Structure formats: structure tokens, C-alpha cells
């Protein structure tokens, strides 16, 4: 599993609900859309996804996030996002971080848990 992303910084801004509005599609990083590369068929959020390269979008929410795997990986941001090219969508619960995460970061753990962290929020989901 490889996640390729540009890592924006908080820079004393309010991220969730302001810079990145709740309920709006987000590129899950800065600049080009974040990509997810699977070297073999794997379950992502409970669904078997074929090996390949995908865009990884998210829809942040105060109490729930939607993770979106989209087949159109080569795009700038989410400006040309096309829902008809979604491979899978699933919902996850965000968690609060004790300390501020200044730059967006993805942790990929050996147990298959992927954790997006930025500002005071972490968003875990499963790949396996």
C-alpha cells in the first residue's frame, strides 16, 4: 500500500469546518489529488478493491467522514471529481488527537490500519 499526497500545514488556521468545510469533497491533501496504490487486490473499508492506482478523496464531517476511492487518480485537487468513477465509499468515525498535528500525515500500520492525522483530528480506516 502506498499513499502519495501533498502535506499542507495548519499555520494557525481553523481547518475542519472552515478551511475544509464539512460535507464537501476534499482532495485529502494539497495540490494534486491524493493517490492510493494497491499492489494486489485488497479490502479497503470492507470491500475488495482490485490492484491499481486510485484517487483517495474524503468528505469531512463533524461526527462522521466518508472515504471515497475513485478510479480517476490523475487529477488536480477535487475540481473535476466525477462521482460516477467511484469504486467504493464508506463511512468512518474521526477521533480527537491530544496534540496538534501541524502537517497532514498518513500512518500505515502493519495491522492494516491507515490513520489520516491533521490538526486535532485523526481518521482511521482499514486496508487488508
Short mmCIF file of N, CA and C in Angstrom, two decimals, residues 9-128:
data_model
loop_
_atom_site.label_atom_id
_atom_site.label_comp_id
_atom_site.label_asym_id
_atom_site.label_seq_id
_atom_site.Cartn_x
_atom_site.Cartn_y
_atom_site.Cartn_z
N UNK A 9 0.01 22.47 5.82
CA UNK A 9 0.23 22.80 7.23
C UNK A 9 -0.96 23.55 7.80
N UNK A 10 -1.13 23.47 9.09
CA UNK A 10 -2.22 24.16 9.77
C UNK A 10 -2.00 25.67 9.72
N UNK A 11 -0.79 26.14 10.03
CA UNK A 11 -0.43 27.57 10.00
C UNK A 11 -1.41 28.44 10.78
N UNK A 12 -1.76 27.98 12.00
CA UNK A 12 -2.64 28.73 12.89
C UNK A 12 -4.06 28.95 12.33
N UNK A 13 -4.46 28.14 11.36
CA UNK A 13 -5.81 28.25 10.78
C UNK A 13 -6.74 27.24 11.44
N UNK A 14 -8.03 27.51 11.36
CA UNK A 14 -9.04 26.52 11.75
C UNK A 14 -9.28 25.66 10.51
N UNK A 15 -8.96 24.38 10.59
CA UNK A 15 -9.03 23.52 9.41
C UNK A 15 -10.45 22.98 9.20
N UNK A 16 -10.95 22.21 10.17
CA UNK A 16 -12.21 21.48 9.98
C UNK A 16 -13.40 22.37 10.22
N UNK A 17 -14.23 22.45 9.20
CA UNK A 17 -15.43 23.29 9.25
C UNK A 17 -15.19 24.69 8.70
N UNK A 18 -13.93 25.07 8.48
CA UNK A 18 -13.62 26.39 7.91
C UNK A 18 -12.78 26.24 6.64
N UNK A 19 -11.46 26.02 6.79
CA UNK A 19 -10.62 25.85 5.59
C UNK A 19 -11.12 24.67 4.76
N UNK A 20 -11.42 23.58 5.44
CA UNK A 20 -12.00 22.40 4.79
C UNK A 20 -13.42 22.23 5.34
N UNK A 21 -14.42 22.70 4.59
CA UNK A 21 -15.80 22.68 5.10
C UNK A 21 -16.33 21.26 5.29
N UNK A 22 -17.18 21.10 6.29
CA UNK A 22 -17.86 19.83 6.49
C UNK A 22 -18.82 19.60 5.33
N UNK A 23 -18.92 18.33 4.91
CA UNK A 23 -19.88 17.95 3.88
C UNK A 23 -19.44 18.23 2.45
N UNK A 24 -18.19 18.67 2.26
CA UNK A 24 -17.70 18.99 0.92
C UNK A 24 -16.53 18.07 0.55
N UNK A 25 -16.51 17.61 -0.70
CA UNK A 25 -15.44 16.74 -1.18
C UNK A 25 -14.09 17.42 -1.01
N UNK A 26 -13.11 16.68 -0.48
CA UNK A 26 -11.76 17.20 -0.25
C UNK A 26 -10.75 16.28 -0.91
N UNK A 27 -9.74 16.84 -1.48
CA UNK A 27 -8.68 16.07 -2.17
C UNK A 27 -7.82 15.28 -1.20
N UNK A 28 -8.01 15.49 0.09
CA UNK A 28 -7.29 14.79 1.15
C UNK A 28 -5.80 15.11 1.11
N UNK A 29 -5.51 16.37 0.96
CA UNK A 29 -4.14 16.86 0.93
C UNK A 29 -4.14 18.21 0.25
N UNK A 30 -3.03 18.53 -0.38
CA UNK A 30 -2.90 19.78 -1.14
C UNK A 30 -2.52 19.43 -2.57
N UNK A 31 -2.73 20.38 -3.44
CA UNK A 31 -2.32 20.27 -4.85
C UNK A 31 -3.05 19.13 -5.56
N UNK A 32 -2.30 18.17 -6.12
CA UNK A 32 -2.94 17.07 -6.86
C UNK A 32 -3.75 16.19 -5.90
N UNK A 33 -4.68 15.46 -6.46
CA UNK A 33 -5.46 14.53 -5.64
C UNK A 33 -4.52 13.51 -4.99
N UNK A 34 -4.81 13.15 -3.77
CA UNK A 34 -4.06 12.11 -3.07
C UNK A 34 -4.32 10.78 -3.77
N UNK A 35 -3.27 9.97 -3.91
CA UNK A 35 -3.45 8.68 -4.57
C UNK A 35 -3.20 7.52 -3.61
N UNK A 36 -3.91 6.46 -3.88
CA UNK A 36 -3.77 5.20 -3.15
C UNK A 36 -3.37 4.15 -4.16
N UNK A 37 -2.22 3.51 -3.93
CA UNK A 37 -1.72 2.45 -4.82
C UNK A 37 -1.79 1.13 -4.08
N UNK A 38 -2.53 0.19 -4.68
CA UNK A 38 -2.61 -1.17 -4.15
C UNK A 38 -1.86 -2.09 -5.08
N UNK A 39 -0.84 -2.76 -4.59
CA UNK A 39 -0.04 -3.65 -5.43
C UNK A 39 -0.71 -5.00 -5.66
N UNK A 40 -1.75 -5.29 -4.88
CA UNK A 40 -2.53 -6.51 -5.07
C UNK A 40 -3.97 -6.20 -4.67
N UNK A 41 -4.90 -7.07 -5.04
CA UNK A 41 -6.29 -6.89 -4.62
C UNK A 41 -6.32 -6.87 -3.10
N UNK A 42 -7.02 -5.87 -2.54
CA UNK A 42 -7.09 -5.73 -1.08
C UNK A 42 -8.45 -5.22 -0.68
N UNK A 43 -8.85 -5.55 0.54
CA UNK A 43 -10.07 -4.99 1.10
C UNK A 43 -9.76 -3.59 1.64
N UNK A 44 -10.58 -2.64 1.21
CA UNK A 44 -10.49 -1.27 1.71
C UNK A 44 -11.86 -0.91 2.25
N UNK A 45 -11.92 -0.60 3.52
CA UNK A 45 -13.22 -0.29 4.11
C UNK A 45 -14.22 -1.41 3.93
N UNK A 46 -13.73 -2.66 3.95
CA UNK A 46 -14.62 -3.82 3.88
C UNK A 46 -14.94 -4.33 2.49
N UNK A 47 -14.49 -3.65 1.45
CA UNK A 47 -14.79 -4.09 0.07
C UNK A 47 -13.50 -4.45 -0.65
N UNK A 48 -13.52 -5.54 -1.41
CA UNK A 48 -12.35 -5.95 -2.18
C UNK A 48 -12.16 -5.00 -3.36
N UNK A 49 -11.00 -4.36 -3.39
CA UNK A 49 -10.66 -3.40 -4.45
C UNK A 49 -9.53 -4.02 -5.28
N UNK A 50 -9.67 -4.04 -6.62
CA UNK A 50 -8.60 -4.59 -7.46
C UNK A 50 -7.30 -3.81 -7.34
N UNK A 51 -6.19 -4.49 -7.53
CA UNK A 51 -4.88 -3.83 -7.54
C UNK A 51 -4.92 -2.68 -8.54
N UNK A 52 -4.25 -1.59 -8.20
CA UNK A 52 -4.21 -0.44 -9.10
C UNK A 52 -4.01 0.85 -8.35
N UNK A 53 -4.11 1.94 -9.08
CA UNK A 53 -3.91 3.28 -8.53
C UNK A 53 -5.25 4.02 -8.54
N UNK A 54 -5.56 4.66 -7.44
CA UNK A 54 -6.85 5.33 -7.25
C UNK A 54 -6.65 6.71 -6.61
N UNK A 55 -7.63 7.58 -6.80
CA UNK A 55 -7.67 8.82 -6.04
C UNK A 55 -8.33 8.51 -4.70
N UNK A 56 -7.81 9.13 -3.65
CA UNK A 56 -8.36 8.97 -2.31
C UNK A 56 -8.93 10.32 -1.88
N UNK A 57 -10.25 10.43 -1.93
CA UNK A 57 -10.93 11.64 -1.51
C UNK A 57 -11.60 11.39 -0.17
N UNK A 58 -11.94 12.46 0.51
CA UNK A 58 -12.71 12.35 1.75
C UNK A 58 -13.75 13.45 1.78
N UNK A 59 -14.81 13.18 2.52
CA UNK A 59 -15.82 14.20 2.82
C UNK A 59 -15.83 14.32 4.34
N UNK A 60 -15.16 15.36 4.87
CA UNK A 60 -15.11 15.52 6.32
C UNK A 60 -16.47 15.85 6.91
N UNK A 61 -16.71 15.35 8.09
CA UNK A 61 -17.90 15.67 8.84
C UNK A 61 -17.54 15.79 10.31
N UNK A 62 -18.33 16.50 11.04
CA UNK A 62 -18.02 16.69 12.46
C UNK A 62 -18.02 15.36 13.21
N UNK A 63 -18.98 14.50 12.91
CA UNK A 63 -19.11 13.22 13.62
C UNK A 63 -18.83 12.00 12.76
N UNK A 64 -18.76 12.19 11.43
CA UNK A 64 -18.56 11.06 10.52
C UNK A 64 -17.90 11.57 9.24
N UNK A 65 -16.97 10.79 8.72
CA UNK A 65 -16.31 11.10 7.46
C UNK A 65 -16.68 10.04 6.43
N UNK A 66 -16.69 10.44 5.17
CA UNK A 66 -16.85 9.48 4.08
C UNK A 66 -15.51 9.37 3.36
N UNK A 67 -15.02 8.16 3.23
CA UNK A 67 -13.80 7.88 2.47
C UNK A 67 -14.25 7.46 1.07
N UNK A 68 -13.63 8.05 0.04
CA UNK A 68 -14.02 7.80 -1.35
C UNK A 68 -12.80 7.30 -2.12
N UNK A 69 -12.95 6.13 -2.72
CA UNK A 69 -11.92 5.57 -3.62
C UNK A 69 -12.45 5.78 -5.04
N UNK A 70 -11.71 6.52 -5.85
CA UNK A 70 -12.17 6.92 -7.18
C UNK A 70 -11.14 6.47 -8.22
N UNK A 71 -11.62 5.97 -9.35
CA UNK A 71 -10.71 5.42 -10.37
C UNK A 71 -9.93 6.49 -11.13
N UNK A 72 -10.35 7.74 -11.08
CA UNK A 72 -9.66 8.83 -11.80
C UNK A 72 -8.61 9.45 -10.89
N UNK A 73 -7.44 8.81 -10.82
CA UNK A 73 -6.41 9.23 -9.88
C UNK A 73 -5.60 10.43 -10.36
N UNK A 74 -5.48 10.64 -11.66
CA UNK A 74 -4.60 11.68 -12.20
C UNK A 74 -5.38 12.98 -12.40
N UNK A 75 -5.57 13.72 -11.31
CA UNK A 75 -6.30 14.98 -11.40
C UNK A 75 -5.81 15.97 -10.36
N UNK A 76 -6.06 17.23 -10.63
CA UNK A 76 -5.66 18.30 -9.72
C UNK A 76 -6.78 18.53 -8.72
N UNK A 77 -6.47 18.34 -7.45
CA UNK A 77 -7.46 18.57 -6.42
C UNK A 77 -8.70 17.71 -6.61
N UNK A 78 -9.84 18.28 -6.27
CA UNK A 78 -11.12 17.60 -6.45
C UNK A 78 -12.01 18.39 -7.40
N UNK A 79 -11.41 19.29 -8.17
CA UNK A 79 -12.18 20.19 -9.03
C UNK A 79 -12.93 19.46 -10.13
N UNK A 80 -12.36 18.36 -10.64
CA UNK A 80 -13.02 17.59 -11.71
C UNK A 80 -13.51 16.24 -11.21
N UNK A 81 -13.71 16.15 -9.91
CA UNK A 81 -14.19 14.91 -9.32
C UNK A 81 -15.48 14.46 -10.00
N UNK A 82 -15.55 13.18 -10.34
CA UNK A 82 -16.71 12.60 -11.00
C UNK A 82 -17.19 11.40 -10.18
N UNK A 83 -18.33 11.56 -9.53
CA UNK A 83 -18.87 10.51 -8.66
C UNK A 83 -19.10 9.20 -9.40
N UNK A 84 -19.37 9.26 -10.71
CA UNK A 84 -19.62 8.03 -11.47
C UNK A 84 -18.37 7.15 -11.54
N UNK A 85 -17.21 7.69 -11.20
CA UNK A 85 -15.96 6.93 -11.22
C UNK A 85 -15.55 6.41 -9.84
N UNK A 86 -16.47 6.54 -8.88
CA UNK A 86 -16.21 5.99 -7.55
C UNK A 86 -16.18 4.47 -7.62
N UNK A 87 -15.19 3.89 -6.96
CA UNK A 87 -15.05 2.45 -6.85
C UNK A 87 -15.68 1.98 -5.54
N UNK A 88 -15.55 2.83 -4.52
CA UNK A 88 -16.08 2.48 -3.19
C UNK A 88 -16.19 3.74 -2.34
N UNK A 89 -17.23 3.78 -1.52
CA UNK A 89 -17.42 4.82 -0.50
C UNK A 89 -17.77 4.12 0.80
N UNK A 90 -17.21 4.60 1.89
CA UNK A 90 -17.56 4.05 3.19
C UNK A 90 -17.37 5.12 4.26
N UNK A 91 -18.04 4.93 5.38
CA UNK A 91 -18.04 5.92 6.44
C UNK A 91 -17.18 5.47 7.61
N UNK A 92 -16.52 6.44 8.23
CA UNK A 92 -15.68 6.18 9.41
C UNK A 92 -15.90 7.30 10.43
N UNK A 93 -15.51 7.02 11.65
CA UNK A 93 -15.65 7.99 12.73
C UNK A 93 -14.29 8.65 13.01
N UNK A 94 -14.24 9.99 12.99
CA UNK A 94 -12.99 10.67 13.35
C UNK A 94 -12.77 10.60 14.86
N UNK A 95 -11.53 10.77 15.25
CA UNK A 95 -11.16 10.80 16.67
C UNK A 95 -10.34 12.05 16.93
N UNK A 96 -10.42 12.54 18.13
CA UNK A 96 -9.64 13.71 18.52
C UNK A 96 -8.22 13.29 18.87
N UNK A 97 -7.26 14.13 18.48
CA UNK A 97 -5.87 13.93 18.87
C UNK A 97 -5.58 14.78 20.11
N UNK A 98 -4.71 14.31 20.96
CA UNK A 98 -4.34 15.08 22.15
C UNK A 98 -3.46 16.27 21.78
N UNK A 99 -2.60 16.08 20.80
CA UNK A 99 -1.69 17.15 20.38
C UNK A 99 -1.96 17.53 18.93
N UNK A 100 -1.71 18.78 18.61
CA UNK A 100 -1.91 19.28 17.25
C UNK A 100 -0.92 18.61 16.29
N UNK A 101 -1.43 18.15 15.16
CA UNK A 101 -0.61 17.60 14.07
C UNK A 101 -0.48 18.71 13.04
N UNK A 102 0.65 19.42 13.02
CA UNK A 102 0.81 20.61 12.18
C UNK A 102 0.68 20.30 10.69
N UNK A 103 1.30 19.23 10.24
CA UNK A 103 1.24 18.87 8.82
C UNK A 103 0.42 17.59 8.65
N UNK A 104 -0.36 17.56 7.58
CA UNK A 104 -1.13 16.36 7.26
C UNK A 104 -0.20 15.17 7.16
N UNK A 105 -0.63 14.05 7.74
CA UNK A 105 0.20 12.85 7.77
C UNK A 105 -0.69 11.62 7.66
N UNK A 106 -0.22 10.61 6.93
CA UNK A 106 -0.85 9.30 6.90
C UNK A 106 0.08 8.31 7.58
N UNK A 107 -0.44 7.57 8.55
CA UNK A 107 0.28 6.45 9.15
C UNK A 107 -0.34 5.18 8.59
N UNK A 108 0.51 4.27 8.11
CA UNK A 108 0.04 2.97 7.65
C UNK A 108 0.66 1.93 8.59
N UNK A 109 -0.18 1.28 9.36
CA UNK A 109 0.31 0.32 10.35
C UNK A 109 0.34 -1.08 9.78
N UNK A 110 1.14 -1.93 10.39
CA UNK A 110 1.28 -3.32 9.92
C UNK A 110 -0.02 -4.10 10.00
N UNK A 111 -0.93 -3.71 10.92
CA UNK A 111 -2.21 -4.42 11.05
C UNK A 111 -3.22 -4.01 9.99
N UNK A 112 -2.84 -3.08 9.08
CA UNK A 112 -3.73 -2.65 8.01
C UNK A 112 -4.51 -1.39 8.31
N UNK A 113 -4.31 -0.83 9.49
CA UNK A 113 -4.99 0.42 9.82
C UNK A 113 -4.24 1.59 9.18
N UNK A 114 -4.99 2.42 8.47
CA UNK A 114 -4.45 3.67 7.93
C UNK A 114 -5.06 4.80 8.76
N UNK A 115 -4.22 5.73 9.20
CA UNK A 115 -4.71 6.84 10.02
C UNK A 115 -4.27 8.15 9.39
N UNK A 116 -5.27 8.92 8.95
CA UNK A 116 -5.04 10.28 8.49
C UNK A 116 -5.04 11.17 9.72
N UNK A 117 -4.01 12.03 9.86
CA UNK A 117 -3.93 12.94 11.00
C UNK A 117 -3.64 14.35 10.49
N UNK A 118 -4.44 15.28 11.00
CA UNK A 118 -4.17 16.69 10.70
C UNK A 118 -4.92 17.55 11.68
N UNK A 119 -4.27 18.58 12.15
CA UNK A 119 -4.80 19.47 13.17
C UNK A 119 -5.06 18.63 14.41
N UNK A 120 -6.27 18.60 14.93
CA UNK A 120 -6.59 17.84 16.14
C UNK A 120 -7.45 16.61 15.83
N UNK A 121 -7.47 16.18 14.56
CA UNK A 121 -8.33 15.07 14.14
C UNK A 121 -7.50 13.92 13.58
N UNK A 122 -7.92 12.70 13.92
CA UNK A 122 -7.37 11.51 13.26
C UNK A 122 -8.55 10.75 12.67
N UNK A 123 -8.33 10.17 11.50
CA UNK A 123 -9.38 9.45 10.80
C UNK A 123 -8.83 8.07 10.41
N UNK A 124 -9.21 7.04 11.15
CA UNK A 124 -8.70 5.70 10.85
C UNK A 124 -9.61 4.94 9.89
N UNK A 125 -9.00 4.11 9.04
CA UNK A 125 -9.75 3.17 8.22
C UNK A 125 -8.88 1.96 7.93
N UNK A 126 -9.52 0.88 7.50
CA UNK A 126 -8.84 -0.41 7.36
C UNK A 126 -8.54 -0.77 5.91
N UNK A 127 -7.33 -1.26 5.69
CA UNK A 127 -6.92 -1.86 4.41
C UNK A 127 -6.31 -3.21 4.76
N UNK A 128 -6.76 -4.25 4.06
CA UNK A 128 -6.20 -5.55 4.40
C UNK A 128 -6.37 -6.59 3.36
#
